[in-house]
Coordinates of N, CA, C and O in Angstrom, one line a residue:
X1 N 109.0 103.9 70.9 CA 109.8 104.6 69.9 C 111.2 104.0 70.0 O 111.8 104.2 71.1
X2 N 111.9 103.5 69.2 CA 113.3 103.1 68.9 C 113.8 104.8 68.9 O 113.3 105.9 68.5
X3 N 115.4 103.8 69.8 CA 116.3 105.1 69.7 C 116.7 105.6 69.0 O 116.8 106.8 69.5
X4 N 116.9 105.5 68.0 CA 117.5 105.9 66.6 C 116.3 107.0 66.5 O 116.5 108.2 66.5
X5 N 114.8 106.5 66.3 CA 114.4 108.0 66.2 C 114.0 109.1 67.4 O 113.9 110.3 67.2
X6 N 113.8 108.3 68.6 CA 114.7 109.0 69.6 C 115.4 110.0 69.6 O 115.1 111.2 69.9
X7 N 116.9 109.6 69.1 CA 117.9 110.5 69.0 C 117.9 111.3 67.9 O 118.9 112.1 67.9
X8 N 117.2 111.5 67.0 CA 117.1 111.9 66.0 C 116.4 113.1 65.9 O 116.8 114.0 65.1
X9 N 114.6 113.3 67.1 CA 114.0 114.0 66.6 C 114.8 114.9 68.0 O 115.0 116.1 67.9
X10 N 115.0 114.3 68.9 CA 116.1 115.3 69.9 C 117.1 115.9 69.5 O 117.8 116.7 70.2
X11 N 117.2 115.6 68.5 CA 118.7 116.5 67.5 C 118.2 117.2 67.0 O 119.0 118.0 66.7
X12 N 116.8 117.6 66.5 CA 116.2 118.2 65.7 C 115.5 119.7 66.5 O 115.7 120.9 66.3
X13 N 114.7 118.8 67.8 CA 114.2 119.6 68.9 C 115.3 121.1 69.2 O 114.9 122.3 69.2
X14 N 116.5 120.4 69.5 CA 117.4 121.3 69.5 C 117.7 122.7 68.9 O 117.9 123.7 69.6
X15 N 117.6 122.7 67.3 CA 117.6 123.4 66.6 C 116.6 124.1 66.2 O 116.8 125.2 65.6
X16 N 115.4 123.7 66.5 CA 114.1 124.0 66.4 C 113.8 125.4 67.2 O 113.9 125.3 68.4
X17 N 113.3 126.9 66.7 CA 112.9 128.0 67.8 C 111.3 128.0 67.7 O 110.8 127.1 67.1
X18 N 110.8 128.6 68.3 CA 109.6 128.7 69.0 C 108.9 128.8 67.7 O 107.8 128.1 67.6
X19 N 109.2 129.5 66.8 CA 108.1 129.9 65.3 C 108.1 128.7 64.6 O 107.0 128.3 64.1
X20 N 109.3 128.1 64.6 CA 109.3 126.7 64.4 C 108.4 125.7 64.7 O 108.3 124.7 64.0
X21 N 107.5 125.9 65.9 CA 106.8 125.1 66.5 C 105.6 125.0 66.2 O 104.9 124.1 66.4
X22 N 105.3 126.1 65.7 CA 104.0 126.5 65.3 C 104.2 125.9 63.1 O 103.1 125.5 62.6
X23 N 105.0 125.9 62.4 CA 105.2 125.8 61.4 C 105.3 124.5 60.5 O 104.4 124.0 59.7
X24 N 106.8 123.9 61.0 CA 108.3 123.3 60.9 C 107.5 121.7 62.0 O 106.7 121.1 61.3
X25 N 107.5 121.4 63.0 CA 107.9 120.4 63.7 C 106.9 119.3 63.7 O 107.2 118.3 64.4
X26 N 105.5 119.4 62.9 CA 104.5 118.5 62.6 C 104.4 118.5 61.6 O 103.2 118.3 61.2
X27 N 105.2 118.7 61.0 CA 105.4 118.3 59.4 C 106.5 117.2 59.8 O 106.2 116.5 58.9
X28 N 107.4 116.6 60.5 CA 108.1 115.7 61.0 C 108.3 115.2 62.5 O 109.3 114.4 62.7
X29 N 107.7 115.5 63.2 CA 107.3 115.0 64.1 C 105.8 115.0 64.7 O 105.1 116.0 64.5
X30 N 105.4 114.0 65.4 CA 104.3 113.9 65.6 C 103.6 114.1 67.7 O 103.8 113.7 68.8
X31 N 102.9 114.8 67.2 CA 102.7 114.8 69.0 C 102.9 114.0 69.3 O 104.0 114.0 69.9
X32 N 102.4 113.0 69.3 CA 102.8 111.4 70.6 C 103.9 111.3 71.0 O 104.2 111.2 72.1
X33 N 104.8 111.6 69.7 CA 106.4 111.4 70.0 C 107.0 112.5 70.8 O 107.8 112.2 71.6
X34 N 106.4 114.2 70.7 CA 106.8 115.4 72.1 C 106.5 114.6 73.0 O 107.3 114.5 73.9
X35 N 105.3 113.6 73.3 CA 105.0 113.4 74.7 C 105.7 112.7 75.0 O 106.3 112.9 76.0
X36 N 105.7 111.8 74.3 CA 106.8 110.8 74.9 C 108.1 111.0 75.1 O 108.9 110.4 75.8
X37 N 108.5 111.9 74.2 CA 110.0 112.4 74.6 C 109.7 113.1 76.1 O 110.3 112.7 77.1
X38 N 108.7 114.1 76.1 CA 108.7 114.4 77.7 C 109.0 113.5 78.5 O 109.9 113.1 79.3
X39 N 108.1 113.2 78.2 CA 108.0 112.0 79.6 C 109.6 111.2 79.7 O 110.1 110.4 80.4
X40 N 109.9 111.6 78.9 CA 111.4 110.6 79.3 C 112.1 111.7 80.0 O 112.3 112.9 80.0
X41 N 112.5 110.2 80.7 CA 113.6 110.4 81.7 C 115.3 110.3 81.9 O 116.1 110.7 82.7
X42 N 115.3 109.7 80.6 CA 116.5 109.4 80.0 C 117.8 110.8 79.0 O 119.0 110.9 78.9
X43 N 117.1 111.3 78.7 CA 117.9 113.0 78.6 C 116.5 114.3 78.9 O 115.7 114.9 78.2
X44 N 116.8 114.2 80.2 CA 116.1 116.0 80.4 C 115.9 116.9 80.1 O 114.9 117.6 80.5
X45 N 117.0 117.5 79.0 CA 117.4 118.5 78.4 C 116.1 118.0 77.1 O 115.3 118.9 76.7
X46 N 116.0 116.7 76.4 CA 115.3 116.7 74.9 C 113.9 116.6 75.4 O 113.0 116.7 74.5
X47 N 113.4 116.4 76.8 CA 112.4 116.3 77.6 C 112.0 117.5 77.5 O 110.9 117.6 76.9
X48 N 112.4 118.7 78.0 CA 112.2 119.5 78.1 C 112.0 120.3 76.5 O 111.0 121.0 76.4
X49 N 112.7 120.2 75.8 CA 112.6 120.7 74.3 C 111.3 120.7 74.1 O 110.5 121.6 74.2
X50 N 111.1 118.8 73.9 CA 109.8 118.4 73.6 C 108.3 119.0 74.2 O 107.4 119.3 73.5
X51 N 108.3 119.0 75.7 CA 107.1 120.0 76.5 C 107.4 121.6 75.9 O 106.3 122.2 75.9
X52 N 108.1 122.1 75.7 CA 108.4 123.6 75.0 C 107.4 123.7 73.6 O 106.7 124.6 73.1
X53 N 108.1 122.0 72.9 CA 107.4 122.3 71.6 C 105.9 122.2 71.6 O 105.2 122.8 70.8
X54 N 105.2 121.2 72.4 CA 104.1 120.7 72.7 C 103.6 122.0 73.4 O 102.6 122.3 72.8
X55 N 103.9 122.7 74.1 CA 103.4 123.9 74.6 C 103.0 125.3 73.5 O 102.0 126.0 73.5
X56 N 104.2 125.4 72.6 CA 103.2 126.2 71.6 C 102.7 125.8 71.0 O 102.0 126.6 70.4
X57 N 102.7 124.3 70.5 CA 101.7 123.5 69.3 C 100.4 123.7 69.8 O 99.4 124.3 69.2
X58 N 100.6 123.2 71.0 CA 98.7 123.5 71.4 C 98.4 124.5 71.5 O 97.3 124.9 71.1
X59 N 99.4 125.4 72.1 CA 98.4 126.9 72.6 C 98.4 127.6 71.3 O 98.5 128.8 71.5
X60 N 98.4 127.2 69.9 CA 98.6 127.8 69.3 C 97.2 127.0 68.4 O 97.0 127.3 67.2
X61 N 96.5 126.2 68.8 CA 96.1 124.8 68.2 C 95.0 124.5 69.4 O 95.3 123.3 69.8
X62 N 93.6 125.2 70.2 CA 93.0 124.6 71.0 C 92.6 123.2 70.6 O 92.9 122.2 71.3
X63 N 91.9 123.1 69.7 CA 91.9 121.9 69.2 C 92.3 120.5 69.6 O 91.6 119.8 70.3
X64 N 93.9 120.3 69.0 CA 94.5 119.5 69.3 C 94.8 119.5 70.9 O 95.0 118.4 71.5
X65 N 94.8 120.7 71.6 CA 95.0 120.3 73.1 C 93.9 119.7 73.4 O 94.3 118.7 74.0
X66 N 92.4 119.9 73.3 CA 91.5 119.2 74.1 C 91.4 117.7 73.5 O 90.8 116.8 74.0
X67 N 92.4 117.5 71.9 CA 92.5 116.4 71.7 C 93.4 115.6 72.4 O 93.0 114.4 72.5
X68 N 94.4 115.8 72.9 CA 95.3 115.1 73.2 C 95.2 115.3 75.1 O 96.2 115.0 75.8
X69 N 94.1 116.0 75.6 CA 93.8 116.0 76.9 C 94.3 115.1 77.9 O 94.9 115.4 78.9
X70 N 93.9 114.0 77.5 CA 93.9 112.7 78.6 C 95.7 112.6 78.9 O 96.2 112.5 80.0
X71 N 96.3 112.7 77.6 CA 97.9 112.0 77.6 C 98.8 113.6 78.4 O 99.9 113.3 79.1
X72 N 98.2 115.4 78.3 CA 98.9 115.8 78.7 C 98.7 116.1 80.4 O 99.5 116.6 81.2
X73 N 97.0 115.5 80.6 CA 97.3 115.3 82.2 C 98.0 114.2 82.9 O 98.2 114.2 84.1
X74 N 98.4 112.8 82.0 CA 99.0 111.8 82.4 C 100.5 112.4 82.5 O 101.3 112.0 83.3
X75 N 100.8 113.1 81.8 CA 102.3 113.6 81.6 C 102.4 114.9 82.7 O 103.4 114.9 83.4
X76 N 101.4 115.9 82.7 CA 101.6 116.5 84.3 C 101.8 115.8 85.5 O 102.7 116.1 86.3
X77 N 100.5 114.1 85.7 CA 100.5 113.3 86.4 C 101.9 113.2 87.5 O 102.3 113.5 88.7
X78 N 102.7 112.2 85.9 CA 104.1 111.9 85.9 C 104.7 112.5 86.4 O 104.9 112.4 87.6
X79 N 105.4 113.7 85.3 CA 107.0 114.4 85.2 C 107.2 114.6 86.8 O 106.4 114.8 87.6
X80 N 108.2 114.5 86.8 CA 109.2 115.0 87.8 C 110.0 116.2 87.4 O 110.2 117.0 88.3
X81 N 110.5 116.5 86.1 CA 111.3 117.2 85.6 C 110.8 118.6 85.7 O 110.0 119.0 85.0
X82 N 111.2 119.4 86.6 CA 110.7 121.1 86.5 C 110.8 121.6 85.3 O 109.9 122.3 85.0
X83 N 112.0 121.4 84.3 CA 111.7 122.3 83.1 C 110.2 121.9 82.3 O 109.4 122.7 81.9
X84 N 110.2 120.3 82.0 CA 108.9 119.5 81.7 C 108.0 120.3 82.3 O 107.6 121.3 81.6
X85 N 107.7 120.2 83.7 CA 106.6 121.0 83.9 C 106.1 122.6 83.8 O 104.9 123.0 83.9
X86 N 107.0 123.3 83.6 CA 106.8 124.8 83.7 C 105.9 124.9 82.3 O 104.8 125.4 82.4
X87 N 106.2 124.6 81.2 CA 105.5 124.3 79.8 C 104.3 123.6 80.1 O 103.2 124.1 79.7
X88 N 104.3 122.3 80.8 CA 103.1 121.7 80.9 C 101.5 122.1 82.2 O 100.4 121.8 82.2
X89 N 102.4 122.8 83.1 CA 101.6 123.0 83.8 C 100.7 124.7 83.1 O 99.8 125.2 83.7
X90 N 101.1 125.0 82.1 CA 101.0 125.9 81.4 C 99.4 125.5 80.7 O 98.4 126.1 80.8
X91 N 99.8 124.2 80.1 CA 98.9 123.4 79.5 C 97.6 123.1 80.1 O 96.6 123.0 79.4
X92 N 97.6 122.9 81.4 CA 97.1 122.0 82.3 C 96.3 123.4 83.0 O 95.2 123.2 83.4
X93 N 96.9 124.5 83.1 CA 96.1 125.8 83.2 C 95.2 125.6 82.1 O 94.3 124.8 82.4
X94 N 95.1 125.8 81.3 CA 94.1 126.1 79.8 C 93.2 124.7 80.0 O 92.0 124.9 79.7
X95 N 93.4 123.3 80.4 CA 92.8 122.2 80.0 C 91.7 122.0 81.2 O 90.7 121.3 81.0
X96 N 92.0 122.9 83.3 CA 91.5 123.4 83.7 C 90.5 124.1 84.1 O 90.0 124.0 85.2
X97 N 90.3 124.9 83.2 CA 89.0 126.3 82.9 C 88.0 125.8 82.3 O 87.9 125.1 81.3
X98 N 87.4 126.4 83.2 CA 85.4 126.1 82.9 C 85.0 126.8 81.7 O 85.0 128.0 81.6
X99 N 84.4 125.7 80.5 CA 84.1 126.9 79.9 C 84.8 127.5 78.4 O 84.5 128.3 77.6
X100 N 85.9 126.3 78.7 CA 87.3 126.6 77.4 C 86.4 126.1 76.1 O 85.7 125.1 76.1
X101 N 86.5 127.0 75.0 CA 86.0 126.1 73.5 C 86.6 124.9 73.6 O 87.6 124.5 74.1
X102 N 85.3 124.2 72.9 CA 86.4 122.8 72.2 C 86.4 121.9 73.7 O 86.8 120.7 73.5
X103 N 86.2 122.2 75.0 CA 86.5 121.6 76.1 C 85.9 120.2 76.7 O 84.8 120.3 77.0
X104 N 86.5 119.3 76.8 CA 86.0 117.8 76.8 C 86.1 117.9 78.6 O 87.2 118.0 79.1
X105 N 85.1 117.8 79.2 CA 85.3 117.7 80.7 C 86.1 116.6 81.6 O 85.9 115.4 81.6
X106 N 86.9 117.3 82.4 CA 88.3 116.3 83.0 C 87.3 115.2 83.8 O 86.3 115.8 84.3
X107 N 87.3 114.2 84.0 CA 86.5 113.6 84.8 C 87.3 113.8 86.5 O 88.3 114.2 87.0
X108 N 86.1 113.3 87.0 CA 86.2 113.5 88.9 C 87.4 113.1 89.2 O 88.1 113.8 89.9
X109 N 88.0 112.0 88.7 CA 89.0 111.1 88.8 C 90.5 112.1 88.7 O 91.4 112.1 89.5
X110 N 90.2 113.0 87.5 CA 91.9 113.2 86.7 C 91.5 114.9 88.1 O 92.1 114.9 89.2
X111 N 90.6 115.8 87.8 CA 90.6 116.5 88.6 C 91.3 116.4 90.4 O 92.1 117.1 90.9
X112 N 90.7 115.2 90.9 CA 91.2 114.6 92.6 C 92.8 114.5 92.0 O 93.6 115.2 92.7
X113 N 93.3 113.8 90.8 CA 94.9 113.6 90.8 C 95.8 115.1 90.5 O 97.0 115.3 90.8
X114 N 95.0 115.9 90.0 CA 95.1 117.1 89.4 C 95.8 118.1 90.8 O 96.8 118.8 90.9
X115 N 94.9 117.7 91.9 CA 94.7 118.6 92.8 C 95.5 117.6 93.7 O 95.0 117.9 94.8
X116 N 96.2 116.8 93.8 CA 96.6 116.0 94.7 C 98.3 116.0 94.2 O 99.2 116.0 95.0
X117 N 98.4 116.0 92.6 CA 99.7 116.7 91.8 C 100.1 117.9 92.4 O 101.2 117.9 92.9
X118 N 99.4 118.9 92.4 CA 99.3 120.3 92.3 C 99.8 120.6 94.1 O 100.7 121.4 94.4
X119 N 99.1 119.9 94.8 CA 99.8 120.3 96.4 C 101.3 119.7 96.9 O 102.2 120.2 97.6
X120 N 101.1 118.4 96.2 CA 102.5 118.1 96.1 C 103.6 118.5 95.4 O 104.7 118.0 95.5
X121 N 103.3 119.6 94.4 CA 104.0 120.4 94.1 C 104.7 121.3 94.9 O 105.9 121.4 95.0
X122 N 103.4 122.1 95.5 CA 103.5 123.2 96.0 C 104.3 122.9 97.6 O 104.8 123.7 98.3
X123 N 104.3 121.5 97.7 CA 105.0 120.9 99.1 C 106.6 121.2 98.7 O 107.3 121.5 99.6
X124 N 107.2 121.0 97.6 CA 108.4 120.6 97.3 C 109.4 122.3 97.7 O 109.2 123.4 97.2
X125 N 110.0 122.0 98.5 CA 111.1 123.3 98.6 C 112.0 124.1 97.3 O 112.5 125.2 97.2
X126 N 112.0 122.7 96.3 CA 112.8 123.0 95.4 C 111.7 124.1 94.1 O 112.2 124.7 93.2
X127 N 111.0 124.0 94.3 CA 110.0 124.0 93.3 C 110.7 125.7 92.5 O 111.1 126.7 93.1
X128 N 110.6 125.6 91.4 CA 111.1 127.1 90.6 C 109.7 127.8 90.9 O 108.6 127.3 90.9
X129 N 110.1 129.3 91.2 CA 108.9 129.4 90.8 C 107.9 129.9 89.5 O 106.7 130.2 89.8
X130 N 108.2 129.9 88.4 CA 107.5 129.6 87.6 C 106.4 128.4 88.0 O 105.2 128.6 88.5
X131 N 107.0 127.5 87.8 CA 105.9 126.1 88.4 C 105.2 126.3 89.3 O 104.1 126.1 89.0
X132 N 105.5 126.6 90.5 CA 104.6 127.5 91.6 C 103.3 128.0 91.2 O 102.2 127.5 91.2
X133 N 103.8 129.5 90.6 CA 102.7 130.1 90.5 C 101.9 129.9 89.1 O 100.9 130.6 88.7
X134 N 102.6 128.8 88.4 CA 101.3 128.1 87.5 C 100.5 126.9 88.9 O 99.3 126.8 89.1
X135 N 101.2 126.6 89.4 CA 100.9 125.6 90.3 C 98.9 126.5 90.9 O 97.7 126.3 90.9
X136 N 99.9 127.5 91.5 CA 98.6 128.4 92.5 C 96.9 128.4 90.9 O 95.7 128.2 90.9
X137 N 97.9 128.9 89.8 CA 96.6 129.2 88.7 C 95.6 127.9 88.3 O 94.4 128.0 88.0
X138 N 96.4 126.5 88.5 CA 95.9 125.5 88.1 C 94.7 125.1 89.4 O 93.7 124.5 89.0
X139 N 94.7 125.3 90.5 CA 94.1 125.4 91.8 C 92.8 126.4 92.0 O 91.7 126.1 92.4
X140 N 93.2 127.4 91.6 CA 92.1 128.8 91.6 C 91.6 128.1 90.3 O 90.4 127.8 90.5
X141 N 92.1 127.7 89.1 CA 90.5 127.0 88.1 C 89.8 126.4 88.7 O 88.6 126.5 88.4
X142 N 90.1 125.9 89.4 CA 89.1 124.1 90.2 C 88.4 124.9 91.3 O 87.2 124.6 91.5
X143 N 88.9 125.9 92.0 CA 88.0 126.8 93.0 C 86.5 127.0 92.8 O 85.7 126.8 93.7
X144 N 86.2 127.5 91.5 CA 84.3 127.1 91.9 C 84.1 125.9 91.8 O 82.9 126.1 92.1
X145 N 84.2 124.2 91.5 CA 83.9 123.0 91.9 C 84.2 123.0 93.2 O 83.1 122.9 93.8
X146 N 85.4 123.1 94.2 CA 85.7 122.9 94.9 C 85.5 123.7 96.3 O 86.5 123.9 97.1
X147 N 84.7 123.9 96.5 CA 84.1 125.4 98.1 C 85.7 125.4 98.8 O 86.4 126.4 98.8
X148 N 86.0 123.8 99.4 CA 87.3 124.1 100.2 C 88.3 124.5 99.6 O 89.2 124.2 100.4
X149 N 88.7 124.9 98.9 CA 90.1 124.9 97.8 C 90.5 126.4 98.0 O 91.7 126.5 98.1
X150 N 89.8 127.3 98.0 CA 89.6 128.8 97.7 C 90.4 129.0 98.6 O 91.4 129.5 98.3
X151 N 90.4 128.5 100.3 CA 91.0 128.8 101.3 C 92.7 128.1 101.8 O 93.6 128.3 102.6
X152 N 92.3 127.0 100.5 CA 93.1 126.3 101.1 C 94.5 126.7 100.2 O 95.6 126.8 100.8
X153 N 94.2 127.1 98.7 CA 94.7 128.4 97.9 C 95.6 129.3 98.6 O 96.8 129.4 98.6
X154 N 94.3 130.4 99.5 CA 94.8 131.3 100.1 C 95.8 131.3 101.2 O 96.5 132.4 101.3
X155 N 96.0 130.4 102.0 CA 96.6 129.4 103.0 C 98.1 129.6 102.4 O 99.1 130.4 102.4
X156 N 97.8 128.7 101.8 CA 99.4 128.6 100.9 C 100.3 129.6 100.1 O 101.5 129.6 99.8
X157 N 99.2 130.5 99.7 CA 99.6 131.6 99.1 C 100.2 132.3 100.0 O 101.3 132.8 99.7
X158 N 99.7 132.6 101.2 CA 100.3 133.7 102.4 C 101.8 133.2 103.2 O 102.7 133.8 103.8
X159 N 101.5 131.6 102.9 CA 102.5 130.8 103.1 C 103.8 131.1 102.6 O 104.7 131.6 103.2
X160 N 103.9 130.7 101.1 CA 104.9 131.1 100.3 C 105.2 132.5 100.6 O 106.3 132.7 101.1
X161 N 104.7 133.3 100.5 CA 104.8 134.8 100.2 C 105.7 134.9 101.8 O 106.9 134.9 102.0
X162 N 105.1 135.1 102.5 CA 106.3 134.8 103.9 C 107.3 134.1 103.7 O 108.1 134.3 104.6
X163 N 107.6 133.3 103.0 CA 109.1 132.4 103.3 C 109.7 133.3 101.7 O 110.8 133.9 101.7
X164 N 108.8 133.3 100.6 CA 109.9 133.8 99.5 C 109.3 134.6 98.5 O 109.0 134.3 97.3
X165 N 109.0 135.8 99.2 CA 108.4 137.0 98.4 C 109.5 137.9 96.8 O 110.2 138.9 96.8
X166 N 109.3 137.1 95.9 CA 109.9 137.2 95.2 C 109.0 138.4 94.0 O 107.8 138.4 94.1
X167 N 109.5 139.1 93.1 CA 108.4 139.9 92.5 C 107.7 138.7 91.6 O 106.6 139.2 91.2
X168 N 107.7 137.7 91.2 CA 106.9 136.9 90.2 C 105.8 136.2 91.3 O 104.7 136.2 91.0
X169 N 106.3 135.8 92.3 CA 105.4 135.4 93.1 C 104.6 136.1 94.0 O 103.5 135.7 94.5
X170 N 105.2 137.4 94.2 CA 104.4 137.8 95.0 C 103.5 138.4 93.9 O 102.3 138.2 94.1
X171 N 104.0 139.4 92.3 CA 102.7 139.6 91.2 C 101.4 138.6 91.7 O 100.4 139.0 92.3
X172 N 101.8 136.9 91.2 CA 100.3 136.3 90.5 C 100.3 135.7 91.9 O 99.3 135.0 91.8
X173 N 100.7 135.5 93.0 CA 100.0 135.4 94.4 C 99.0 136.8 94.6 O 97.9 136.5 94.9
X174 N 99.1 137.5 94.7 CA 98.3 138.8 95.2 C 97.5 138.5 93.9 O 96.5 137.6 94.0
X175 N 97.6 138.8 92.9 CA 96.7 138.7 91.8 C 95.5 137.4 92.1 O 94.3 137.7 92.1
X176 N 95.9 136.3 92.1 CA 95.0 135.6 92.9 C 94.2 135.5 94.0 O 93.2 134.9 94.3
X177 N 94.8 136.1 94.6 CA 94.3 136.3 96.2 C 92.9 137.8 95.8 O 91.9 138.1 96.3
X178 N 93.5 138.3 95.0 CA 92.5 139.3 94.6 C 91.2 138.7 94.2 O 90.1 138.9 94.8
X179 N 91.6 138.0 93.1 CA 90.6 137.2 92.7 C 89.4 136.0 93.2 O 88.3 135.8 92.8
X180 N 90.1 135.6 94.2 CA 89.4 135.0 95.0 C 88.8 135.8 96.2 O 87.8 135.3 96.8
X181 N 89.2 136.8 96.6 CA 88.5 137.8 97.2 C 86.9 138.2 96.5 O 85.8 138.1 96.9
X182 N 87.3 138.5 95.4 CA 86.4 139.3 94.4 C 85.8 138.0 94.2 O 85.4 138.3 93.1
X183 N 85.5 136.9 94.3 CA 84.7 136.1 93.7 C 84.0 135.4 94.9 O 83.2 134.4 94.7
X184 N 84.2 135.8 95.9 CA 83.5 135.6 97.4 C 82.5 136.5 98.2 O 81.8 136.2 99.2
X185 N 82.7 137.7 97.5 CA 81.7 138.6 97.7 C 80.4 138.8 96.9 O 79.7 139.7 97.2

């Protein structure tokens, strides 16, 4: 993508509210271009727009999310950017679950990166938590493929909650921990 429209659809992004996203923003912009604005690295701030807009396009659009599957676990893959991810790891919840309409199955491959993303997440001290505890939901999907995961989930969950029991994290930590309780009995 040349800068010029680069800078252009990030000027736009800007101005753009959330109903917008759903209406307004694929009438002049095109998914490829949200992703690739994510994925840049070059202004964070239009990165983030972009994963915001791409977050209600799809969840608003299963469809196109299980169409554009492959490019938004390459872009979970990727990002570095926490605001990028809080939207995307949103995505990556929904593209996770067994069972989703419309659902094209992740191969062995993107799942192992998925779950290898996902703990290195949960390694980072900085991590918001938002991203976190999408982090823990994207983990508990993979839990019935995975026998070891459930514990290894739980592990971490009791982890965090000891160092930073916050009410958002401790809600969907206990809420998971429920869950995986109830789904072991």
């Amino acid at each position: 993508m040349d800068k010029i429209r680069f800078n252009t659809i990030s000027e736009a992004l800007y101005t753009y509210s959330a109903s917008d996203f759903k209406t307004t923003v694929l009438k002049s912009i095109s998914i490829e271009e949200l992703i690739f604005i994510s994925a840049s690295t070059a202004v964070p701030r239009a990165a983030f727009r972009a994963a915001w807009a791409l977050e209600h396009i799809l969840f608003d659009s299963r469809s196109l999310l299980h169409e554009y599957q492959d490019q938004i676990v390459d872009l979970y893959l990727l990002s570095t950017n926490w605001s990028v991810l809080r939207s995307i790891t949103k995505l990556t919840i929904e593209l996770t679950k067994a069972g989703s309409k419309n659902a094209k199955l992740l191969s062995n491959e993107q799942e192992e990166q998925l779950l290898e993303k996902t703990f290195q997440i949960l390694a980072e001290i900085d991590c918001p938590i938002a991203v976190r505890c999408n982090a823990y939901d994207i983990l508990f999907t993979l839990t019935p493929k995975y026998e070891w995961l459930a514990q290894e989930l739980c592990t971490q969950i009791d982890f965090d909650l000891e160092k930073n029991k916050t009410p958002a994290l401790s809600s969907r930590g206990q809420k998971i921990l429920k869950r995986i309780n109830k789904r072991s009995r």
